[in-house]
């Protein structure tokens, strides 16, 4: 029942959309913008600014740096913890070939 209501409401919208012209002003505007943007030379920030000028001279980037540093530290710490303490990691050569885990 719900699908019939949905399709009966959507069908007229698709019928109206299929009658729109694909060569109208809106379609041509996209091609004009694409032509203008592709003829401009690319902006090269790397040749004019280095890392210090880009990130460390602006105070608004400090929270981003802190958040990314915190996330990388937490991910690295969790990975190291799981690698060292998980019983599924068999780094010890004597325990690698055992089929059953009998250690704690």
C-alpha positions as a Markdown table, in Angstrom:
| # | Residue | x | y | z |
|---|---|---|---|---|
| 1 | Unk | 0.0 | 0.0 | 0.0 |
| 2 | Unk | 2.8 | 2.4 | 1.0 |
| 3 | Unk | 4.7 | 1.7 | -2.2 |
| 4 | Unk | 1.6 | 2.5 | -4.4 |
| 5 | Unk | 1.2 | 5.9 | -2.7 |
| 6 | Unk | 4.9 | 6.6 | -3.1 |
| 7 | Unk | 5.0 | 5.7 | -6.8 |
| 8 | Unk | 1.7 | 7.6 | -7.6 |
| 9 | Unk | 3.3 | 10.7 | -6.0 |
| 10 | Unk | 6.6 | 10.3 | -7.8 |
| 11 | Unk | 5.4 | 9.4 | -11.3 |
| 12 | Unk | 4.1 | 12.9 | -12.1 |
| 13 | Unk | 7.3 | 14.5 | -11.0 |
| 14 | Unk | 9.3 | 12.3 | -13.3 |
| 15 | Unk | 6.9 | 13.0 | -16.2 |
| 16 | Unk | 7.4 | 16.8 | -15.7 |
| 17 | Unk | 11.2 | 16.4 | -15.4 |
| 18 | Unk | 11.4 | 14.5 | -18.7 |
| 19 | Unk | 9.8 | 17.4 | -20.5 |
| 20 | Unk | 12.5 | 19.9 | -19.5 |
| 21 | Unk | 14.9 | 21.0 | -22.2 |
| 22 | Unk | 18.5 | 19.8 | -21.9 |
| 23 | Unk | 19.7 | 22.7 | -24.1 |
| 24 | Unk | 18.1 | 25.5 | -22.1 |
| 25 | Unk | 20.0 | 28.4 | -20.4 |
| 26 | Unk | 20.8 | 26.3 | -17.3 |
| 27 | Unk | 22.5 | 23.6 | -19.4 |
| 28 | Unk | 24.5 | 26.1 | -21.4 |
| 29 | Unk | 25.6 | 27.9 | -18.2 |
| 30 | Unk | 27.4 | 24.8 | -17.0 |
| 31 | Unk | 29.4 | 24.5 | -20.1 |
| 32 | Unk | 30.4 | 28.2 | -20.1 |
| 33 | Unk | 31.6 | 27.9 | -16.5 |
| 34 | Unk | 33.5 | 24.7 | -17.3 |
| 35 | Unk | 35.2 | 26.5 | -20.3 |
| 36 | Unk | 36.1 | 29.5 | -18.2 |
| 37 | Unk | 37.5 | 27.5 | -15.3 |
| 38 | Unk | 39.5 | 25.2 | -17.5 |
| 39 | Unk | 41.3 | 28.1 | -19.3 |
| 40 | Unk | 42.6 | 29.7 | -16.1 |
| 41 | Unk | 46.1 | 28.8 | -15.0 |
| 42 | Unk | 46.2 | 26.7 | -11.8 |
| 43 | Unk | 47.0 | 28.4 | -8.6 |
| 44 | Unk | 50.3 | 27.1 | -7.3 |
| 45 | Unk | 50.5 | 27.6 | -3.5 |
| 46 | Unk | 53.4 | 25.3 | -3.0 |
| 47 | Unk | 55.8 | 27.6 | -4.9 |
| 48 | Unk | 54.8 | 30.7 | -3.0 |
| 49 | Unk | 54.2 | 29.4 | 0.6 |
| 50 | Unk | 55.9 | 26.8 | 2.6 |
| 51 | Unk | 54.5 | 24.8 | 5.5 |
| 52 | Unk | 55.4 | 27.4 | 8.2 |
| 53 | Unk | 53.7 | 30.2 | 6.3 |
| 54 | Unk | 50.6 | 28.1 | 5.5 |
| 55 | Unk | 50.0 | 26.4 | 8.8 |
| 56 | Unk | 51.9 | 28.0 | 11.7 |
| 57 | Unk | 51.4 | 31.7 | 10.9 |
| 58 | Unk | 47.6 | 31.5 | 11.3 |
| 59 | Unk | 46.2 | 31.0 | 14.8 |
| 60 | Unk | 43.1 | 29.3 | 13.5 |
| 61 | Unk | 45.0 | 26.3 | 12.4 |
| 62 | Unk | 46.3 | 25.4 | 15.9 |
| 63 | Unk | 43.1 | 23.5 | 16.9 |
| 64 | Unk | 43.3 | 21.5 | 13.7 |
| 65 | Unk | 46.9 | 20.6 | 14.4 |
| 66 | Unk | 46.1 | 19.6 | 18.0 |
| 67 | Unk | 43.1 | 17.5 | 16.9 |
| 68 | Unk | 45.0 | 15.7 | 14.2 |
| 69 | Unk | 48.0 | 15.1 | 16.5 |
| 70 | Unk | 45.7 | 13.7 | 19.2 |
| 71 | Unk | 43.9 | 11.4 | 16.8 |
| 72 | Unk | 47.2 | 10.0 | 15.4 |
| 73 | Unk | 48.6 | 9.5 | 18.9 |
| 74 | Unk | 45.4 | 7.7 | 20.0 |
| 75 | Unk | 45.3 | 5.5 | 16.9 |
| 76 | Unk | 49.0 | 4.6 | 17.2 |
| 77 | Unk | 48.7 | 3.9 | 20.9 |
| 78 | Unk | 45.6 | 1.6 | 20.4 |
| 79 | Unk | 47.4 | -0.2 | 17.6 |
| 80 | Unk | 50.5 | -0.8 | 19.7 |
| 81 | Unk | 48.4 | -1.9 | 22.7 |
| 82 | Unk | 46.4 | -4.4 | 20.6 |
| 83 | Unk | 49.6 | -5.7 | 18.9 |
| 84 | Unk | 51.3 | -6.3 | 22.2 |
| 85 | Unk | 48.4 | -7.5 | 24.4 |
| 86 | Unk | 46.0 | -9.3 | 22.0 |
| 87 | Unk | 46.1 | -13.1 | 22.3 |
| 88 | Unk | 45.5 | -13.4 | 18.6 |
| 89 | Unk | 48.9 | -11.9 | 17.7 |
| 90 | Unk | 51.4 | -14.7 | 17.7 |
| 91 | Unk | 54.8 | -13.0 | 17.6 |
| 92 | Unk | 56.5 | -15.6 | 19.7 |
| 93 | Unk | 57.9 | -18.3 | 17.4 |
| 94 | Unk | 56.9 | -21.1 | 19.8 |
| 95 | Unk | 53.3 | -20.0 | 19.8 |
| 96 | Unk | 52.9 | -19.4 | 16.1 |
| 97 | Unk | 52.2 | -23.0 | 15.0 |
| 98 | Unk | 49.9 | -23.9 | 17.8 |
| 99 | Unk | 46.3 | -24.5 | 16.7 |
| 100 | Unk | 44.7 | -23.9 | 20.1 |
| 101 | Unk | 45.3 | -20.9 | 22.3 |
| 102 | Unk | 46.3 | -22.4 | 25.7 |
| 103 | Unk | 48.0 | -19.3 | 27.1 |
| 104 | Unk | 46.5 | -16.3 | 28.9 |
